[in-house]
Coordinates of C-alpha atoms and ligand atoms in Angstrom, one line a residue:
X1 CA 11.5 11.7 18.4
X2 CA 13.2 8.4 17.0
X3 CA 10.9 6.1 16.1
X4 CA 12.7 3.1 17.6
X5 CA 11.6 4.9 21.3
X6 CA 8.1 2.9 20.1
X7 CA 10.6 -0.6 20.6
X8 CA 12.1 1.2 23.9
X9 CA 8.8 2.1 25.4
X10 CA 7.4 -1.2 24.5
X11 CA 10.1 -3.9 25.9
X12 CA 10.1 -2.1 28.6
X13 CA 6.5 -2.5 29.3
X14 CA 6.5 -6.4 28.3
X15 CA 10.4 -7.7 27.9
X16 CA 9.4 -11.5 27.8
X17 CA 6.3 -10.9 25.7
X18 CA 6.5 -12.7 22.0
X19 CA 6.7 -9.8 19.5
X20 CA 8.2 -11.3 15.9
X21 CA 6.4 -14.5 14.8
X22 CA 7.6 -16.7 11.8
X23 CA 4.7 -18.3 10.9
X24 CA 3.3 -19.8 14.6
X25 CA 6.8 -20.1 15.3
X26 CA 8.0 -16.9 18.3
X27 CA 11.7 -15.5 17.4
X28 CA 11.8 -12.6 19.7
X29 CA 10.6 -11.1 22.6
X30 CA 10.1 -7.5 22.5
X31 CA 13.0 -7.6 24.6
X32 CA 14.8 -9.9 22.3
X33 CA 14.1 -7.3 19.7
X34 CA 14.9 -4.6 21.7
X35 CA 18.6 -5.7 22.0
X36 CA 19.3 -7.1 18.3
X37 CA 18.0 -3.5 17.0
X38 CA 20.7 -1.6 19.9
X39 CA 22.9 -4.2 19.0
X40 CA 23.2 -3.6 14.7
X41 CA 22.8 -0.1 16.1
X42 CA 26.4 -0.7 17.5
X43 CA 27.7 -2.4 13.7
X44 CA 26.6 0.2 12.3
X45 CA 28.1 2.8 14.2
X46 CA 31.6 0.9 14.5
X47 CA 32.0 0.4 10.8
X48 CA 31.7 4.4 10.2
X49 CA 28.0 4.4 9.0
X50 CA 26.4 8.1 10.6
X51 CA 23.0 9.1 11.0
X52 CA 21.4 9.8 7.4
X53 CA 23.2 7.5 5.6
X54 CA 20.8 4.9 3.9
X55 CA 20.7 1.4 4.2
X56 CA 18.6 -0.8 1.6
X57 CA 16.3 -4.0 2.4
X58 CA 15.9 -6.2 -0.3
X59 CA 14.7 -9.2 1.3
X60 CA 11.5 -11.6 1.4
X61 CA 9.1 -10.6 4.2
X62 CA 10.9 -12.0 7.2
X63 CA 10.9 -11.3 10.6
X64 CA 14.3 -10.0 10.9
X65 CA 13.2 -7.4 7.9
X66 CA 11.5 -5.6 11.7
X67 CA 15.0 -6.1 13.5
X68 CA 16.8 -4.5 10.8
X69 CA 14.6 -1.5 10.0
X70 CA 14.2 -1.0 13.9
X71 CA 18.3 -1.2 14.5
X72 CA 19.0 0.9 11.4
X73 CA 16.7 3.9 13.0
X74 CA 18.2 3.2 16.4
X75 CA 21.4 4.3 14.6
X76 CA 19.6 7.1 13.4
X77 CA 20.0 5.8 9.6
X78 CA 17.1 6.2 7.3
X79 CA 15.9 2.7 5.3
X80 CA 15.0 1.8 1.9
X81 CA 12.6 -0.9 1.6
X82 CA 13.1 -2.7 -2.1
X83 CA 10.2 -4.6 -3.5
X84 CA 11.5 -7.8 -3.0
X85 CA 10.0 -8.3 -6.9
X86 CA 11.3 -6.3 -8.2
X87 CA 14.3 -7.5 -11.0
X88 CA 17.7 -6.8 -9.6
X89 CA 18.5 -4.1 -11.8
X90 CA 15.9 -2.3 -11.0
X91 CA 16.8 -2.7 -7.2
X92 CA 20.3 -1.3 -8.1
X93 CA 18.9 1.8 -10.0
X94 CA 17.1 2.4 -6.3
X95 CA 20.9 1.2 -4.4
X96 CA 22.8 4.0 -7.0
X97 CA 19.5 6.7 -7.0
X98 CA 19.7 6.4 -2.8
X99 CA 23.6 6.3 -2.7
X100 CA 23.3 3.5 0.0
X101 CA 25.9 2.4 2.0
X102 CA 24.8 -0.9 3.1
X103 CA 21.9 -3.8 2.3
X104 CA 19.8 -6.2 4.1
X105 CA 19.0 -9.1 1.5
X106 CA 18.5 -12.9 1.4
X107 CA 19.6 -14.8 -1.0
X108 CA 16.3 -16.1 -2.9
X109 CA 15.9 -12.2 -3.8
X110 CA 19.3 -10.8 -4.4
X111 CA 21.1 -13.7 -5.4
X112 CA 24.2 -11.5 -6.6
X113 CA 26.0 -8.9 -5.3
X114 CA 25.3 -4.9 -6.0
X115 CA 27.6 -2.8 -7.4
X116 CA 28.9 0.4 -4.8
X117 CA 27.7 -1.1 -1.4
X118 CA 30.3 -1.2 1.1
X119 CA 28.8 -4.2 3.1
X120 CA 25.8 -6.7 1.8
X121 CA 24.0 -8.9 4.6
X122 CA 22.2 -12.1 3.8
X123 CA 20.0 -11.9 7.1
X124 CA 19.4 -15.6 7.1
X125 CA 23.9 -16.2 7.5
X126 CA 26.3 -16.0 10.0
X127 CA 27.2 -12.6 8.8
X128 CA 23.9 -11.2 10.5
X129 CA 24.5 -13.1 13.6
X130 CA 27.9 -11.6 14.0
X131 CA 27.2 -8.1 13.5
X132 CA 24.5 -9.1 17.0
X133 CA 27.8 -9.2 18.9
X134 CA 28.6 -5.4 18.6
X135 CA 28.0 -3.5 21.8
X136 CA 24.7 -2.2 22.3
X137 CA 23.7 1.4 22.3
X138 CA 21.5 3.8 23.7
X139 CA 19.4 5.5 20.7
X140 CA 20.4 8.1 18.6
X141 CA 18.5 11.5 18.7
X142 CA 16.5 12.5 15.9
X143 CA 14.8 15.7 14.7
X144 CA 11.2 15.1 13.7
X145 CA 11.5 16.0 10.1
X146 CA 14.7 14.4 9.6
X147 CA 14.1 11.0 7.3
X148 CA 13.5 7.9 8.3
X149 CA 12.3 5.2 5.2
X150 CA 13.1 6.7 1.9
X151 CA 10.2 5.2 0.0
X152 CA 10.2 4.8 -3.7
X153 CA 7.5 4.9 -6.1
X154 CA 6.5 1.9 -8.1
X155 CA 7.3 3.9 -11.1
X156 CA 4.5 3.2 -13.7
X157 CA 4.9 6.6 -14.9
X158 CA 8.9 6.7 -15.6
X159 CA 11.6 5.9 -12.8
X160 CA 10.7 5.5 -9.4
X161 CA 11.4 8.5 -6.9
X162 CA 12.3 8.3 -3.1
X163 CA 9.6 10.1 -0.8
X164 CA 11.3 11.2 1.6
X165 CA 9.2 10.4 4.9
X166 CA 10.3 12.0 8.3
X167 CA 9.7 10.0 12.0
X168 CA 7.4 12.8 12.1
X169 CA 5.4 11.6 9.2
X170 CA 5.2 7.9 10.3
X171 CA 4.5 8.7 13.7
X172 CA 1.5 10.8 12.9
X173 CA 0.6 8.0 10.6
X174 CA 0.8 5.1 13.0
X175 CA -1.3 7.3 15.6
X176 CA -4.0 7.8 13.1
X177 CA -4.2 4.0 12.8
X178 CA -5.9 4.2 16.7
X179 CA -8.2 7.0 15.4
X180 CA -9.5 6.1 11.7
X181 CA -8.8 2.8 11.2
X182 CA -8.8 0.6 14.3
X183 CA -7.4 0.5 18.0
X184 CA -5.3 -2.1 18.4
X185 CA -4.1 -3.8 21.4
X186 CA -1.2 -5.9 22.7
X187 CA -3.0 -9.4 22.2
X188 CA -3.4 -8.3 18.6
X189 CA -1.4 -9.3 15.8
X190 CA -0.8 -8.4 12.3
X191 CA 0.1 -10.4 9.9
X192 CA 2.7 -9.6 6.8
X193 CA 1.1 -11.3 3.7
X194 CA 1.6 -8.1 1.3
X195 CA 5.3 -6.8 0.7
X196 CA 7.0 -5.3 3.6
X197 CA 8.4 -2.6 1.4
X198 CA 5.1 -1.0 1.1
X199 CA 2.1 0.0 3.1
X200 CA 2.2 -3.6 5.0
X201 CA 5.4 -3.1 6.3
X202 CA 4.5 0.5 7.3
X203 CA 1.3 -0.7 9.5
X204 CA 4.6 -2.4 11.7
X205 CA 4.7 0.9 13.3
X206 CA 1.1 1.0 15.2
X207 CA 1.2 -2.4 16.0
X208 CA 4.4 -1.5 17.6
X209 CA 3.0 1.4 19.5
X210 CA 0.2 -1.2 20.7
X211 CA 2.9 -3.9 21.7
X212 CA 1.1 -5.9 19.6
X213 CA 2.6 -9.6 18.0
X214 CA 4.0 -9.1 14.3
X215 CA 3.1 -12.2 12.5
X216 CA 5.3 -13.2 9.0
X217 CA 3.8 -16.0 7.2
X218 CA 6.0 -18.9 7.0
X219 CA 5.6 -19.1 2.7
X220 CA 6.6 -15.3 3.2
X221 CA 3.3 -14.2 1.4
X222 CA -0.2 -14.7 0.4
X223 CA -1.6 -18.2 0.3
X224 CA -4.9 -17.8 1.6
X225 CA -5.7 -21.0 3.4
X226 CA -1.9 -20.7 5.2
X227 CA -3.5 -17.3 6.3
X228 CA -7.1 -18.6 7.3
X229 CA -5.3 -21.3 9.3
X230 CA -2.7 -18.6 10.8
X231 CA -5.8 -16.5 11.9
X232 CA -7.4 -19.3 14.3
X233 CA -4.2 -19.7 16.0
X234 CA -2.6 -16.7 15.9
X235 CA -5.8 -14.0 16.2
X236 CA -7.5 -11.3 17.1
X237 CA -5.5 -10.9 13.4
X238 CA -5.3 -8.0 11.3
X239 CA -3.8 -7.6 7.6
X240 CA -3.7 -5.0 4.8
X241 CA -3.9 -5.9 1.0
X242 CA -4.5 -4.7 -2.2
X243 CA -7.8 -5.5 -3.5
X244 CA -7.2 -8.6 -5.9
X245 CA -5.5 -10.2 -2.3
X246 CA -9.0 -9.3 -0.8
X247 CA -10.6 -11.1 -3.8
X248 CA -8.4 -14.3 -3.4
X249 CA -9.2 -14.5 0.5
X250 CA -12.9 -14.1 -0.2
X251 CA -12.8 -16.5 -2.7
X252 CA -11.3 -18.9 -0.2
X253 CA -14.0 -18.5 2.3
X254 CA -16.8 -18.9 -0.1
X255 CA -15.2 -22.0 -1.4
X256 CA -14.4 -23.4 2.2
X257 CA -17.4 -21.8 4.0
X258 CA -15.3 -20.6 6.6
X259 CA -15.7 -16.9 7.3
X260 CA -12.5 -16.0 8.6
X261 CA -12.2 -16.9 12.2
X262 CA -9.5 -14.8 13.9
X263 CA -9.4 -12.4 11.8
X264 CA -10.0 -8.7 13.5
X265 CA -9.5 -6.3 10.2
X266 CA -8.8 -6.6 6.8
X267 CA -7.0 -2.8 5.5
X268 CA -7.8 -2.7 1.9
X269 CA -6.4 0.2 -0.6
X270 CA -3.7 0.8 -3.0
X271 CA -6.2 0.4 -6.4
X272 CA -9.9 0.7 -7.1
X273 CA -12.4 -2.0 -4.6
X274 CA -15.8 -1.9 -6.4
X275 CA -18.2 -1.8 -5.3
X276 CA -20.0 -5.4 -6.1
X277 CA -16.3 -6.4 -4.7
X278 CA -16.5 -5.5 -1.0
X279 CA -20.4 -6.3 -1.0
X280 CA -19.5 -9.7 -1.6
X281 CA -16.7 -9.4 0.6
X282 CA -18.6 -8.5 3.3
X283 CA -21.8 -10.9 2.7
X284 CA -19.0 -13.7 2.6
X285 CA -16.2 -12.9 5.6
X286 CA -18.6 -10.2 7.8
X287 CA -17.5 -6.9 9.0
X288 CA -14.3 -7.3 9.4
X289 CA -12.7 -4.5 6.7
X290 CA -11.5 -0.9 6.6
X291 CA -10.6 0.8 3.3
X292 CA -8.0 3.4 3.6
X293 CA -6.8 5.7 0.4
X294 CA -3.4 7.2 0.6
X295 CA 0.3 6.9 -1.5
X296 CA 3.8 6.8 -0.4
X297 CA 3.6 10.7 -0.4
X298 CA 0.9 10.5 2.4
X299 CA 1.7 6.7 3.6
X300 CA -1.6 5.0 4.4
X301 CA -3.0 8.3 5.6
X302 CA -5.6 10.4 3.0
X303 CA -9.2 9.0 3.5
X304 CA -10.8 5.8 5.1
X305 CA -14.3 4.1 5.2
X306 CA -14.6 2.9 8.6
X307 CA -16.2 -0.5 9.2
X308 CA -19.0 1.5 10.8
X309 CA -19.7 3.5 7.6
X310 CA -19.6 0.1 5.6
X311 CA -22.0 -1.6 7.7
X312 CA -24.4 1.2 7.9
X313 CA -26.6 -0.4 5.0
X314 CA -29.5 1.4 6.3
X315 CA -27.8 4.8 5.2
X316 CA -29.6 6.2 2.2
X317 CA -26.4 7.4 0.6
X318 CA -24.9 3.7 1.4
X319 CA -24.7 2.6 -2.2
X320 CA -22.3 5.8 -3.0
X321 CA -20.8 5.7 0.2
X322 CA -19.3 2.3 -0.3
X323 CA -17.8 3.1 -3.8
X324 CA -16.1 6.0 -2.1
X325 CA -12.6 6.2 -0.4
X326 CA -14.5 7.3 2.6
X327 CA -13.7 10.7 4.4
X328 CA -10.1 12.5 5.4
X329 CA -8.5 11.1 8.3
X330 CA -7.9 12.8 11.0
X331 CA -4.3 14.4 10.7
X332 CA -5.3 15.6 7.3
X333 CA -7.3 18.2 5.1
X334 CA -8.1 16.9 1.9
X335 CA -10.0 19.0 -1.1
X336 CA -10.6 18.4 -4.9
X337 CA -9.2 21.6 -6.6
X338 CA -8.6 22.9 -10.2
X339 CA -5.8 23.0 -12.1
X340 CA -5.1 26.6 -10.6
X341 CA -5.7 24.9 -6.7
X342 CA -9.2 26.6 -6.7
X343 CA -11.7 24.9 -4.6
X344 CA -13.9 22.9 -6.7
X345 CA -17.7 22.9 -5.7
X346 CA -19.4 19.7 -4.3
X347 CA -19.7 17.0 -6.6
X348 CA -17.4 18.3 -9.1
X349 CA -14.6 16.2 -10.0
X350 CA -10.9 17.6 -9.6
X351 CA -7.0 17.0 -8.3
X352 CA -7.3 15.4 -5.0
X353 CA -4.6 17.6 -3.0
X354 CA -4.4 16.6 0.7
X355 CA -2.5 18.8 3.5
X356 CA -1.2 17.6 7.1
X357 CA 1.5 15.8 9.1
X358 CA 1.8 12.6 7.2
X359 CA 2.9 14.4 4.0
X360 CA 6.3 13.5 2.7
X361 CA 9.3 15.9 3.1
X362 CA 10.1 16.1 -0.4
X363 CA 11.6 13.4 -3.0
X364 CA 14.9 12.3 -2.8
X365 CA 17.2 14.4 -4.8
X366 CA 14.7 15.8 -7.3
X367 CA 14.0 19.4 -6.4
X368 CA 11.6 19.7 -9.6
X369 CA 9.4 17.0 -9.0
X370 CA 9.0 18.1 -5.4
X371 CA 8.1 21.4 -6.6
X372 CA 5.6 19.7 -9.0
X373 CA 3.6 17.1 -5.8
X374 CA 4.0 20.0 -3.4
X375 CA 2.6 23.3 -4.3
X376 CA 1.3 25.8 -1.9
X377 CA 1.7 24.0 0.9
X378 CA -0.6 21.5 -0.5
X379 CA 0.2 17.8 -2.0
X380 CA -0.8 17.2 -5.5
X381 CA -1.9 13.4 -5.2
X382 CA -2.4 12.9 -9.3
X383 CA -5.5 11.4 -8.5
X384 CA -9.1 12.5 -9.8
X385 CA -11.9 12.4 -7.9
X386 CA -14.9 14.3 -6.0
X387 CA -16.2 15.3 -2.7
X388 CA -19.7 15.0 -2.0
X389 CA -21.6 17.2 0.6
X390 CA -20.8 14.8 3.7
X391 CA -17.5 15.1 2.8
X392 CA -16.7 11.5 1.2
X393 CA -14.7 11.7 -1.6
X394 CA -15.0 9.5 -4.6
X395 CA -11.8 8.6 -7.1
X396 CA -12.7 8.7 -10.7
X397 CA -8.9 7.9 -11.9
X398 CA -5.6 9.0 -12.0
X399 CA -5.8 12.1 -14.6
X400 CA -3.4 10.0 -16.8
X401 CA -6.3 7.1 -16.9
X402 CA -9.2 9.6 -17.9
X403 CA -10.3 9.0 -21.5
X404 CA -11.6 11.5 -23.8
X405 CA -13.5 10.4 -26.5
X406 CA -15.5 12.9 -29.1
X407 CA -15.2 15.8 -26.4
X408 CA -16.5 14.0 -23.0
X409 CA -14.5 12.8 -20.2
X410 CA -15.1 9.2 -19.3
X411 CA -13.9 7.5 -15.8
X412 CA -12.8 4.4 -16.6
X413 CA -13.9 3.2 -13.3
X414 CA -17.3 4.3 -13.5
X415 CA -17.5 1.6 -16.5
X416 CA -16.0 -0.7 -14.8
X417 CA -18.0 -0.5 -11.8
X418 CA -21.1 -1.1 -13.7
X419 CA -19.2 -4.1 -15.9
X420 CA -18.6 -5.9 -13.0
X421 CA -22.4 -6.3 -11.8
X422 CA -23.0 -8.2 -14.9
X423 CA -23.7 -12.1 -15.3
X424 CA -20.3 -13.6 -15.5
X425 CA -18.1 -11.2 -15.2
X426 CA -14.8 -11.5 -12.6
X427 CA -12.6 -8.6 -13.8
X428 CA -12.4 -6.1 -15.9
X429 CA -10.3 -3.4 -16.8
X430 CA -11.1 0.1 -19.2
X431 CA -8.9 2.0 -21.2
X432 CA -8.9 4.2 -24.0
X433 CA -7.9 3.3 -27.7
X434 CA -6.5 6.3 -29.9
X435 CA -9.0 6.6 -32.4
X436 CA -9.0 8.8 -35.7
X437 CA -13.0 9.6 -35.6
X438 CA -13.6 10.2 -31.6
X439 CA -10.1 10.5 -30.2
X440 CA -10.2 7.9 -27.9
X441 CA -12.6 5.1 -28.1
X442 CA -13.7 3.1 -24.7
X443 CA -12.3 -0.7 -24.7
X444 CA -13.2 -3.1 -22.0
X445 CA -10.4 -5.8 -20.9
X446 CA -12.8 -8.7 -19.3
X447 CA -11.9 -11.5 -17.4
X448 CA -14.9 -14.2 -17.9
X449 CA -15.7 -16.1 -14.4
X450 CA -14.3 -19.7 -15.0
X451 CA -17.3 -21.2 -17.4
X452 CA -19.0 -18.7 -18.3
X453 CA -19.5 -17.9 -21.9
X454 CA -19.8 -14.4 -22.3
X455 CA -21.1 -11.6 -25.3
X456 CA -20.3 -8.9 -26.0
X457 CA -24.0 -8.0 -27.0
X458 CA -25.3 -8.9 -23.0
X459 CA -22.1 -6.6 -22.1
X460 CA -23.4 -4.2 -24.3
X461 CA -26.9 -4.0 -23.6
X462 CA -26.1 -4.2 -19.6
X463 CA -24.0 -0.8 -19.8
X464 CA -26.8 0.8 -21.9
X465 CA -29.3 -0.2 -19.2
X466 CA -27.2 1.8 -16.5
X467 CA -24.9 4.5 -18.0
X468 CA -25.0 7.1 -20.9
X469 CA -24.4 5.3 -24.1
X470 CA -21.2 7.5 -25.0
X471 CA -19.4 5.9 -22.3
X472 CA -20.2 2.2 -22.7
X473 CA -17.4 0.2 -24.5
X474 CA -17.1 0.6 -28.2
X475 CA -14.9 -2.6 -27.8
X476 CA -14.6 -6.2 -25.6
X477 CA -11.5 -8.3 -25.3
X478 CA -11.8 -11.4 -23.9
X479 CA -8.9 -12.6 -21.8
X480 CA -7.7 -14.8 -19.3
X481 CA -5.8 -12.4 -16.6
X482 CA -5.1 -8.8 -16.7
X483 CA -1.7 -7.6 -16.6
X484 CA -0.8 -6.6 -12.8
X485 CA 2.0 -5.0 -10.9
X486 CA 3.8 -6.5 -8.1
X487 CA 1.1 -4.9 -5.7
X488 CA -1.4 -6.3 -7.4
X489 CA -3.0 -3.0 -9.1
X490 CA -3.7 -3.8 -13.3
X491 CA -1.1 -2.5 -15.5
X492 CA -3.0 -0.1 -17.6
X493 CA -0.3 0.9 -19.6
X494 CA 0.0 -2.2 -20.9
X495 CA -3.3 -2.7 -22.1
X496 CA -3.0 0.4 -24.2
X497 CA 0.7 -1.2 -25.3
X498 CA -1.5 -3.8 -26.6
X499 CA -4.0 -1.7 -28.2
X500 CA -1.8 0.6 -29.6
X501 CA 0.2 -2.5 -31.2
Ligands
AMP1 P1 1.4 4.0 -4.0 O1 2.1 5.3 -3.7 O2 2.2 3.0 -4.7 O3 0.9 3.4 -2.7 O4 0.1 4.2 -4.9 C1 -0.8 5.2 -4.5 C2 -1.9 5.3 -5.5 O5 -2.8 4.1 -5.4 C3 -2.9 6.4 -5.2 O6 -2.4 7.7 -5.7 C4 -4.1 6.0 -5.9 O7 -4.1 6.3 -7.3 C5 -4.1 4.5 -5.7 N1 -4.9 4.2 -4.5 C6 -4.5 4.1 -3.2 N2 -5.5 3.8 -2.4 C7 -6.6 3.6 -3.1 C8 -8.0 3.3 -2.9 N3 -8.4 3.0 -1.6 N4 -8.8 3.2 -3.9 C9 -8.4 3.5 -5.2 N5 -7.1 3.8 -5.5 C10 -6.2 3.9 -4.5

């Protein structure tokens, strides 16, 4: 099935009902939508673009960023969402790497054109109006695995790939939504505060299902007292976010002592939540959050920790519970294996390899690094971590983050979680320095809370009171931010570029 049957099925049900929101502001019924989408359905089609071919978005989060990716699968074409952050040449490696034919774009993001694209659209120009004149047409057929959103990778570790991900895949993801993470209904909304390229823009499609309200902030992204205000209005609200987006809303409502009001759920993944993290987040803003684990090879869809299992305080596992990822969801198998896929026994920490509908089809034009992720039917995530006996899985670190200093393997995000419970402490990041005596040796990256004067004796002497002295931090660095990506997670690889000059 094509994914845009979700828009069918829904504007029938509800034509006049507001489905794209800028801001408070309505710009389409789901009827509205329904016709723009069978409408660039008919562009595409007259101007010689055929099912398959690949059109890129490199726009702003916007609510026509929904009308295009809905009328380029009603054409049966397959998207490629563009961090809008990402510098324009690396946007054009992704045009040239995806052989695209056309892009979405506004102007603020791509300000120039890119080279080999037969057509580029600013959505917010009369060019996009225009191509709403073409005839409207009925859907295209699609095959289940056949592609849908080419998805690439944020790259840290060399150039970006495209995961291939079939209707198939993002159809079993947005039912799972329902299942593990939250039903939703059609007088929900969600709101778009993260980029639309990435895990935000994929929750579009059970809010969809739901003939829920999509909801695009008018500054286009995260200011958290634009999204407290859009909450009241525009609720029952839900949103996902990295973790330092959590931090900045919480922050916001302990500052304003307003809890959140309208907002349903808060999705958190994509990098590490500690623990002393959603604790606060939950003594400030309620019970309002669902974690999920997953990566553009499984979109959204590995392991979650429900909002039951985060309120069940009374649980005597709670405290290792919360620092998990939660258990599998319910389209997948995951497992921690060895390096030869054996099954690793409980508690042990391993490859996280997960198994089901949601996993990707392969990479885009790179037969060997498929043959690397998918191996014996199984996806290799890259991703450390361990099951326990209930069956909640814990991530130590991606393998490439593990240090190893004089012979023992440290998590870097066991340190951390244990940094971050001390006195004045807001962030932290660990990494390991290449040392001539022990290999590696453990440095700490802290970010002080504003005014606090902090030692690296207390630090010391707090790690020593909680976890094996081989793993506390040989080293502190003192600093004002920590280098990030453009979804928020820390740019480790930079902080051992530092240490290495
Ligand atoms: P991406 O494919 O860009 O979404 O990145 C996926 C990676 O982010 C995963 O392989 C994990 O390393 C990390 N990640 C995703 N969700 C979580 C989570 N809930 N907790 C910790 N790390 C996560």
């Amino acid at each position: 099935m094509n994914l845009a049957q979700l828009l069918v099925r829904a504007a029938h049900l509800n034509p006049d009902r507001p489905a794209l929101f800028h801001g408070t502001t309505p710009t389409a019924s789901h009827g509205d939508w329904l016709a723009r989408a069978a409408r660039l359905a008919g562009a595409f089609h007259a101007a010689g673009l055929v099912p398959g071919d690949r059109v890129v978005l490199f726009l702003r989060n916007h609510p026509r960023y929904l009308e295009a990716l809905l009328g380029a699968w009603w054409a049966g074409l397959v998207v490629v969402p563009v961090n809008a952050k990402l510098h324009p040449r690396e946007a054009q490696w992704i045009v040239n790497d995806a052989q695209a034919r056309w892009a979405f774009v506004t102007a603020d993001v791509a300000p120039a054109p890119f080279d080999g694209l037969e057509r580029q659209i600013d959505i917010e120009t009369a060019d996009y109006d225009a191509l709403l004149q073409a005839p409207a047409e009925p859907v295209t057929d699609r095959a289940p695995d056949d592609v849908a959103w080419l998805f690439y990778t944020s790259g840290t570790t060399g150039r970006p790939k495209g995961v291939m991900l079939s209707h198939r895949n993002l159809l079993t993801m947005g039912l799972t939504y329902f299942v593990d993470v939250d039903p939703v209904e059609a007088r929900d909304a969600i709101v778009y505060a993260a980029p639309m390229s990435h895990g935000a823009g994929i929750y579009a499609i059970p809010h969809l299902m739901a003939g829920a309200r999509h909801v695009v902030p008018a500054s286009g992204g995260v200011d958290p007292a634009e999204l407290f205000a859009l909450a009241k209005v525009a609720g029952p609200l839900s949103m996902f976010a990295a973790p330092t987006i959590i931090k900045r809303l919480v922050d916001h409502a302990e500052a304003t002592g307003e809890p959140g009001e309208g907002f349903k759920t808060i999705v958190y993944g994509g990098a590490p939540m500690y623990a002393a993290d959603i604790e606060r987040a939950l003594r400030v803003m309620g019970p309002r959050f669902v974690q999920i684990y997953g990566q553009g090879e499984t979109p959204m869809v590995g392991t979650a920790l429900s909002r039951a299992h985060l309120a069940d305080t009374a649980h005597p596992r709670h405290a290792q519970r919360i620092a998990s990822v939660g258990v599998a969801q319910t389209p997948v198998q995951v497992r921690v294996a060895g390096p030869h896929g054996q099954d690793l026994p409980t508690g042990e920490v391993g490859e996280v390899l997960v198994r089901g509908d949601t996993v990707m089809q392969g990479y885009w034009r790179n037969p060997q690094a498929t043959a690397a992720a998918l191996r014996g039917g199984w996806l290799w995530t890259g991703d450390m971590g361990a099951l326990d006996a209930d069956g909640f899985l814990t991530l130590k670190d991606r393998s490439k983050d593990l240090i190893i200093s004089g012979g023992s393997n440290i998590y870097p995000r066991e340190v951390e979680e244990v940094l971050l419970t001390a006195p004045g402490v807001a962030e932290v990041a660990v990494v390991g320095a290449p040392d001539p005596e022990w290999g590696e040796v453990v440095v700490a990256f802290v970010v002080p809370q504003p005014g606090a004067a902090l030692q690296a004796d207390a630090l010391d002497a707090h790690c020593l009171a909680q976890i094996a002295r081989f793993k506390r931090p040989k080293r502190y660095a003192f600093v004002d931010t920590l280098p990030k990506n453009n979804y928020g997670k820390v740019l480790k690889t930079e902080l051992r570029a530092r240490l290495a000059a």
